[in-house]
CSV table of C-alpha atoms and ligand atoms in Angstrom, one decimal:
chain,number,residue,atom,x,y,z
A,23,MET,CA,190.8,235.9,33.3
A,24,LYS,CA,189.7,239.2,35.1
A,25,GLU,CA,186.3,239.1,33.1
A,26,ILE,CA,186.0,235.3,33.9
A,27,ILE,CA,186.6,236.1,37.8
A,28,ASN,CA,184.1,238.9,37.6
A,29,SER,CA,181.4,236.7,36.0
A,30,LEU,CA,181.2,234.5,39.1
A,31,PRO,CA,177.9,236.1,40.2
A,32,ASP,CA,176.4,236.3,36.7
A,33,GLN,CA,177.1,232.5,36.6
A,34,ILE,CA,175.2,231.8,39.7
A,35,LEU,CA,172.2,233.7,38.3
A,36,ARG,CA,172.3,231.8,34.9
A,37,ALA,CA,172.8,228.4,36.6
A,38,LEU,CA,169.6,228.8,38.8
A,39,ASN,CA,167.5,227.4,36.3
A,40,SER,CA,169.9,224.6,34.9
A,41,VAL,CA,168.8,221.7,36.8
A,42,PRO,CA,166.0,219.6,35.3
A,43,ALA,CA,163.0,218.2,37.1
A,44,VAL,CA,163.8,214.8,38.7
A,45,GLN,CA,161.8,211.7,39.8
A,46,ARG,CA,162.4,211.3,43.4
A,47,PRO,CA,163.5,207.8,44.6
A,48,THR,CA,161.1,206.1,47.2
A,49,ARG,CA,163.9,206.3,49.9
A,50,ARG,CA,165.6,209.5,50.3
A,51,PRO,CA,169.4,209.4,49.7
A,52,GLY,CA,171.3,209.2,53.1
A,53,MET,CA,174.6,210.2,51.9
A,54,VAL,CA,176.4,212.0,48.9
A,55,ILE,CA,179.5,211.1,47.4
A,56,GLY,CA,180.9,214.1,45.3
A,57,CYS,CA,183.5,213.1,42.6
A,58,GLY,CA,185.6,215.7,40.9
A,59,MET,CA,188.9,217.1,40.7
A,60,GLY,CA,190.5,220.6,40.7
A,61,GLY,CA,188.3,223.3,39.6
A,62,SER,CA,185.3,221.0,39.3
A,63,GLY,CA,186.1,219.2,42.5
A,64,ILE,CA,186.2,222.2,44.7
A,65,SER,CA,182.3,222.7,44.1
A,66,THR,CA,181.8,219.5,46.0
A,67,GLU,CA,184.2,220.6,48.9
A,68,ILE,CA,182.3,223.8,49.2
A,69,LEU,CA,179.0,221.9,49.2
A,70,ALA,CA,180.3,219.7,52.1
A,71,VAL,CA,181.2,222.3,54.3
A,72,LEU,CA,178.2,224.7,53.6
A,73,TYR,CA,175.8,221.6,54.3
A,74,PRO,CA,177.3,219.9,57.5
A,75,ALA,CA,174.2,218.1,58.5
A,76,ILE,CA,174.2,215.9,55.5
A,77,PRO,CA,177.0,213.4,55.1
A,78,ILE,CA,179.0,214.8,52.0
A,79,VAL,CA,182.3,213.2,50.9
A,80,ALA,CA,184.5,215.1,48.4
A,81,ASN,CA,186.2,212.2,46.7
A,82,LYS,CA,189.4,213.1,44.8
A,83,ASP,CA,191.0,209.7,43.9
A,84,TYR,CA,190.6,207.1,41.3
A,85,ARG,CA,189.2,204.9,43.9
A,86,VAL,CA,185.8,205.4,45.6
A,87,PRO,CA,184.6,204.8,49.2
A,88,VAL,CA,183.6,201.2,49.7
A,89,TYR,CA,180.6,202.0,51.7
A,90,ALA,CA,178.6,203.6,48.8
A,91,ASP,CA,175.2,201.7,48.3
A,92,ARG,CA,171.7,202.3,47.0
A,93,ARG,CA,171.1,205.0,49.5
A,94,THR,CA,174.1,207.1,48.0
A,95,LEU,CA,173.7,210.0,45.6
A,96,ALA,CA,176.7,210.2,43.5
A,97,LEU,CA,177.6,213.6,42.0
A,98,PHE,CA,180.0,213.5,38.9
A,99,VAL,CA,181.4,216.9,38.4
A,100,SER,CA,183.9,217.5,35.5
A,101,TYR,CA,183.7,220.6,33.5
A,102,SER,CA,185.4,219.1,30.4
A,103,GLY,CA,183.9,215.7,31.2
A,104,ASN,CA,187.0,213.9,30.4
A,105,THR,CA,188.7,213.7,33.6
A,106,GLU,CA,190.0,210.2,34.0
A,107,GLU,CA,189.6,209.9,37.7
A,108,THR,CA,186.0,211.1,37.6
A,109,LEU,CA,185.1,208.9,34.8
A,110,ASN,CA,186.7,206.0,36.8
A,111,ASN,CA,184.6,206.9,39.8
A,112,TYR,CA,181.8,206.9,37.4
A,113,ARG,CA,182.3,203.3,36.4
A,114,LEU,CA,182.9,202.0,39.9
A,115,LEU,CA,179.9,203.9,41.5
A,116,ALA,CA,177.2,203.8,38.8
A,117,PRO,CA,176.3,200.3,39.4
A,118,LYS,CA,176.2,200.7,43.1
A,119,VAL,CA,174.6,204.0,44.1
A,120,GLY,CA,170.6,204.9,44.0
A,121,VAL,CA,171.3,208.3,42.3
A,122,ARG,CA,173.8,209.4,39.7
A,123,VAL,CA,174.0,213.3,39.0
A,124,ILE,CA,176.0,214.3,36.2
A,125,ILE,CA,177.2,217.9,35.8
A,126,THR,CA,179.5,218.9,32.9
A,127,SER,CA,179.7,220.9,29.7
A,128,GLY,CA,180.3,217.8,27.4
A,129,GLY,CA,182.9,215.1,26.9
A,130,ALA,CA,182.8,211.4,27.6
A,131,LEU,CA,180.9,211.9,31.0
A,132,SER,CA,177.8,213.7,29.0
A,133,ALA,CA,177.3,210.5,27.2
A,134,LYS,CA,176.9,208.4,30.5
A,135,THR,CA,173.4,207.2,32.0
A,136,ALA,CA,172.1,209.3,34.9
A,137,GLU,CA,169.1,210.0,36.8
A,138,LEU,CA,169.9,213.6,36.4
A,139,LYS,CA,172.2,215.7,34.0
A,140,VAL,CA,173.1,219.3,34.4
A,141,LYS,CA,174.6,220.7,31.1
A,142,ILE,CA,176.7,223.8,31.6
A,143,PRO,CA,178.1,226.1,29.2
A,144,ALA,CA,181.4,225.2,27.4
A,145,GLY,CA,184.3,227.5,26.6
A,146,LEU,CA,185.7,228.3,30.1
A,147,PRO,CA,188.9,227.3,32.0
A,148,PRO,CA,187.3,224.9,34.5
A,149,ARG,CA,188.5,226.9,37.7
A,150,GLY,CA,186.6,230.0,36.0
A,151,ALA,CA,183.2,228.1,36.0
A,152,LEU,CA,182.9,227.8,39.8
A,153,GLY,CA,179.4,229.6,39.7
A,154,TYR,CA,178.1,227.0,37.1
A,155,LEU,CA,179.5,224.3,38.7
A,156,TYR,CA,178.7,225.0,42.2
A,157,THR,CA,175.0,226.5,41.9
A,158,PRO,CA,173.3,223.3,40.8
A,159,LEU,CA,174.6,221.4,43.9
A,160,PRO,CA,172.5,222.7,46.5
A,161,ILE,CA,169.5,222.7,44.1
A,162,VAL,CA,170.2,218.9,43.6
A,163,LEU,CA,170.2,218.3,47.3
A,164,HIS,CA,166.8,220.2,47.6
A,165,ARG,CA,165.4,218.1,44.6
A,166,TYR,CA,166.0,214.9,46.1
A,167,GLY,CA,164.8,215.9,49.5
A,168,LEU,CA,168.0,216.2,51.4
A,169,ILE,CA,167.4,219.7,52.3
A,170,ARG,CA,164.0,221.4,53.0
A,171,LYS,CA,164.4,224.8,52.3
A,172,ASP,CA,164.6,225.9,48.7
A,173,PRO,CA,168.3,227.2,48.1
A,174,LYS,CA,167.4,229.4,45.1
A,175,PRO,CA,166.4,232.6,47.1
A,176,GLY,CA,169.8,232.3,49.0
A,177,LEU,CA,171.9,231.7,45.8
A,178,THR,CA,170.1,234.7,44.1
A,179,ASN,CA,170.8,236.9,47.3
A,180,LEU,CA,174.7,235.5,47.1
A,181,ALA,CA,174.7,236.5,43.4
A,182,LYS,CA,173.6,240.1,44.1
A,183,PHE,CA,175.9,240.5,47.1
A,184,LEU,CA,178.9,239.6,45.0
A,185,MET,CA,177.8,241.7,42.1
A,186,LYS,CA,177.7,244.8,44.5
A,187,SER,CA,180.8,243.6,46.2
A,188,ARG,CA,183.0,242.6,43.1
A,189,ASN,CA,184.7,246.2,42.2
A,190,ALA,CA,185.6,246.7,45.9
A,191,ILE,CA,187.1,243.1,46.1
A,192,SER,CA,188.9,243.7,43.0
A,193,ARG,CA,190.8,246.8,44.2
A,194,LYS,CA,191.4,245.2,47.6
A,195,ALA,CA,192.9,242.2,45.8
A,196,SER,CA,194.9,244.7,43.3
A,197,ALA,CA,196.2,246.5,46.5
A,198,LEU,CA,197.3,243.2,48.3
A,199,ALA,CA,198.9,241.3,45.2
A,200,GLY,CA,202.0,243.5,45.3
A,201,ARG,CA,202.8,241.7,48.8
A,202,PHE,CA,202.7,238.4,47.1
A,203,VAL,CA,205.4,239.1,44.6
A,204,GLY,CA,208.6,236.8,44.9
A,205,LYS,CA,207.0,235.2,48.0
A,206,LEU,CA,205.9,231.9,49.1
A,207,PRO,CA,202.3,232.2,50.2
A,208,VAL,CA,201.5,230.2,53.2
A,209,ILE,CA,197.7,230.3,53.9
A,210,TYR,CA,196.4,229.5,57.3
A,211,SER,CA,192.5,229.2,57.9
A,212,ASP,CA,190.8,228.8,61.1
A,213,SER,CA,187.9,226.6,60.3
A,214,ALA,CA,186.9,223.6,58.1
A,215,LEU,CA,184.8,226.2,55.9
A,216,TYR,CA,187.8,228.3,55.3
A,217,SER,CA,190.1,225.4,54.8
A,218,VAL,CA,188.2,224.9,51.6
A,219,VAL,CA,188.7,228.7,50.8
A,220,ALA,CA,192.3,228.3,51.5
A,221,ASN,CA,192.4,225.2,49.2
A,222,ARG,CA,190.8,227.5,46.4
A,223,TRP,CA,193.3,230.3,46.9
A,224,ARG,CA,196.2,227.6,46.6
A,225,CYS,CA,194.7,226.0,43.3
A,226,GLN,CA,194.3,229.8,41.8
A,227,LEU,CA,197.6,231.0,42.7
A,228,ASN,CA,198.9,227.8,41.3
A,229,GLU,CA,197.1,227.8,38.2
A,230,ASN,CA,196.7,231.4,37.5
A,231,ALA,CA,199.9,233.0,39.0
A,232,LYS,CA,201.9,229.8,38.4
A,233,THR,CA,203.3,229.9,41.7
A,234,ILE,CA,203.6,227.2,44.6
A,235,CYS,CA,201.6,227.8,47.8
A,236,HIS,CA,201.0,226.2,51.0
A,237,THR,CA,198.0,225.8,53.0
A,238,ASN,CA,197.1,224.5,56.5
A,239,VAL,CA,194.4,224.9,59.2
A,240,ILE,CA,194.1,226.0,62.7
A,241,PRO,CA,193.9,224.2,65.2
A,242,GLU,CA,195.4,221.1,63.4
A,243,MET,CA,198.7,222.8,62.5
A,244,ASN,CA,199.1,223.9,66.2
A,245,HIS,CA,199.7,220.1,66.7
A,246,ASN,CA,202.6,219.8,64.3
A,247,GLU,CA,203.4,222.5,61.6
A,248,ILE,CA,203.7,225.2,64.3
A,249,VAL,CA,207.3,223.6,65.3
A,250,GLY,CA,208.6,223.6,61.8
A,251,LEU,CA,207.3,227.2,61.0
A,252,GLY,CA,210.0,229.7,60.4
A,253,ARG,CA,212.8,227.0,59.7
A,254,PRO,CA,214.7,226.9,57.4
A,255,LYS,CA,215.4,230.5,58.5
A,256,LYS,CA,216.8,231.3,55.1
A,257,PHE,CA,213.0,231.3,53.6
A,258,ASN,CA,211.5,233.6,56.3
A,259,ARG,CA,212.0,236.7,54.2
A,260,ASP,CA,210.5,235.3,51.3
A,261,THR,CA,207.6,233.8,53.1
A,262,LEU,CA,204.3,235.4,53.3
A,263,LEU,CA,201.6,234.2,55.9
A,264,VAL,CA,197.9,234.9,55.1
A,265,PHE,CA,195.2,234.3,57.9
A,266,LEU,CA,191.9,233.7,56.6
A,267,HIS,CA,189.3,234.3,59.3
A,268,ASP,CA,186.2,232.7,59.7
A,269,PRO,CA,184.0,235.4,62.0
A,270,GLU,CA,182.2,232.2,63.3
A,271,THR,CA,185.3,230.2,64.3
A,272,SER,CA,185.8,228.9,68.0
A,273,PRO,CA,187.2,231.7,70.3
A,274,ARG,CA,189.7,229.2,71.3
A,275,ASN,CA,191.2,229.4,67.6
A,276,LEU,CA,191.5,233.4,67.9
A,277,ARG,CA,193.5,232.8,71.2
A,278,ARG,CA,195.8,230.2,69.3
A,279,GLU,CA,196.3,232.4,66.6
A,280,LYS,CA,197.2,235.3,68.8
A,281,ILE,CA,199.7,233.0,70.9
A,282,MET,CA,201.0,231.7,67.5
A,283,LYS,CA,201.7,235.0,66.1
A,284,GLU,CA,203.7,236.2,69.2
A,285,ILE,CA,205.9,232.8,68.9
A,286,ILE,CA,206.8,233.6,65.3
A,287,ARG,CA,206.9,237.1,65.7
A,288,ASP,CA,210.7,237.5,65.3
A,289,ASP,CA,211.2,235.2,62.4
A,290,LEU,CA,207.9,236.0,60.3
A,291,LYS,CA,207.2,239.4,59.6
A,292,ASN,CA,205.2,239.4,56.4
A,293,ILE,CA,201.6,238.6,57.5
A,294,ILE,CA,198.1,239.4,55.9
A,295,ASP,CA,194.9,239.1,57.9
A,296,ILE,CA,191.9,238.7,55.8
A,297,ASP,CA,188.5,239.4,57.5
A,298,PRO,CA,185.7,238.6,55.1
A,299,ALA,CA,182.5,240.8,54.4
A,300,GLY,CA,179.1,239.2,53.9
A,301,ARG,CA,175.9,238.7,55.9
A,302,ASN,CA,176.0,235.0,56.2
A,303,CYS,CA,178.7,232.2,55.9
A,304,THR,CA,178.1,231.3,52.3
A,305,GLU,CA,178.4,235.1,51.3
A,306,ARG,CA,181.6,235.6,53.4
A,307,MET,CA,182.9,232.3,51.9
A,308,PHE,CA,182.3,233.4,48.3
A,309,TRP,CA,183.6,237.0,49.1
A,310,THR,CA,186.9,235.4,50.2
A,311,ILE,CA,187.1,233.1,47.2
A,312,MET,CA,186.7,236.1,45.1
A,313,LEU,CA,189.3,237.8,46.7
A,314,GLY,CA,191.9,235.0,46.3
A,315,ASP,CA,190.8,234.6,42.6
A,316,PHE,CA,191.4,238.3,41.9
A,317,ILE,CA,194.8,238.2,43.9
A,318,SER,CA,196.0,235.3,41.6
A,319,PHE,CA,195.0,237.3,38.6
A,320,TYR,CA,196.8,240.6,39.8
A,321,LEU,CA,199.7,238.6,41.1
A,322,ALA,CA,200.0,236.9,37.3
A,323,LYS,CA,199.6,240.5,36.0
A,324,LYS,CA,202.6,241.9,38.1
A,325,THR,CA,204.9,238.9,37.4
A,326,GLY,CA,204.3,238.9,33.7
A,327,VAL,CA,202.6,235.5,33.6
A,328,ASP,CA,199.6,234.6,31.5
A,329,PRO,CA,196.8,233.5,34.0
A,330,LEU,CA,194.8,231.5,31.3
A,331,PRO,CA,197.0,228.6,30.1
A,332,VAL,CA,197.7,225.6,32.3
A,333,LYS,CA,200.3,223.8,30.0
A,334,ARG,CA,201.5,221.5,32.6
A,335,ILE,CA,198.1,220.1,33.4
A,336,GLU,CA,197.2,219.8,29.6
A,337,TYR,CA,200.5,218.1,28.7
A,338,LEU,CA,200.1,215.7,31.7
A,339,LYS,CA,196.5,214.8,30.6
A,340,LYS,CA,197.9,214.2,27.1
A,341,ARG,CA,200.8,212.0,28.1
A,342,LEU,CA,198.4,209.9,30.3
A,343,ALA,CA,195.9,209.6,27.4
A,344,GLN,CA,198.8,208.0,25.1
B,27,F6R,C1,191.7,224.0,34.8
B,27,F6R,C2,191.4,223.5,36.2
B,27,F6R,C3,192.0,222.1,36.6
B,27,F6R,C4,190.8,221.1,36.1
B,27,F6R,C5,191.1,219.6,36.3
B,27,F6R,C6,189.8,218.8,36.2
B,27,F6R,O1,191.1,225.3,34.7
B,27,F6R,O2,191.1,224.2,37.0
B,27,F6R,O3,192.1,221.9,38.0
B,27,F6R,O4,189.7,221.5,36.8
B,27,F6R,O5,192.1,219.3,35.7
B,27,F6R,O6,189.4,219.0,35.0
B,27,F6R,P1,187.6,219.1,34.7
B,27,F6R,O7,187.4,220.1,35.6
B,27,F6R,O8,187.7,219.3,33.3
B,27,F6R,O9,187.1,217.8,35.2
């Protein structure tokens, strides 16, 4: 798993040329619906927050938005190609949308008809293939005229930045992981961008370290969760608060966080603040993702858990297929 996490920038570089040429439709798509679950679906969540000028919906249900039409570009992202929610999304959306894009390593999805298919290498756990799954997405947006600027130079810089940073990120994660042992991690982000990063942390802590984890976002949690925070008191010693900071967040959110920390000071004392490195929001986002990935790995190691198998997910999928 450590090697897999390390390979994120290598995956980005390898995936740069994975998108075949396309025939552009006469009308540019007006909206994107990204379908995918778990380790695959997070790639469309990342896309949605990094390209806020385009209406992009990350769909994570059997059903699909009813407003999908000929001007919709639908992304079907499933590493295995056999995820039933995504296959059902394809069945519902394929006859309605103007452009169908499939991103998969194989399975039933790879046999479906689409305007564009991106084949990615098999043999990884889906959550360990983020570079292969995410990189094609901005390139697809560019191919279909939804973004003007070619994303490849930025993605190349991102990969180089992560390559340079990965050892330092890994060391930082190793140093932090001990604080997660035996704790319930509660991860608060302070922007929509970092809310997706917090989701990734939660999923990686769940699947690699096999632990429960809770996430929420400021300011929304200031309107509800803040009241319950620290109750029941018996959990406080075993709760670890992690604040993921977006350097571009509103200064009002910083003020909110400061006041919040004063309010909970006597009840919750285990707090970690994460301030990302990177020259732009994409680099900072992926830096923080890699940090969470490594923490989940080191936490698994410290608690004697094998980070690779996700037996419950596999068992559930098998039972559903019966
Ligand atoms: C397993 C993992 C899961 C899967 C999810 C969907 O490593 O991360 O969250 O990603 O069960 O399966 P795929 O990605 O094959 O569509």
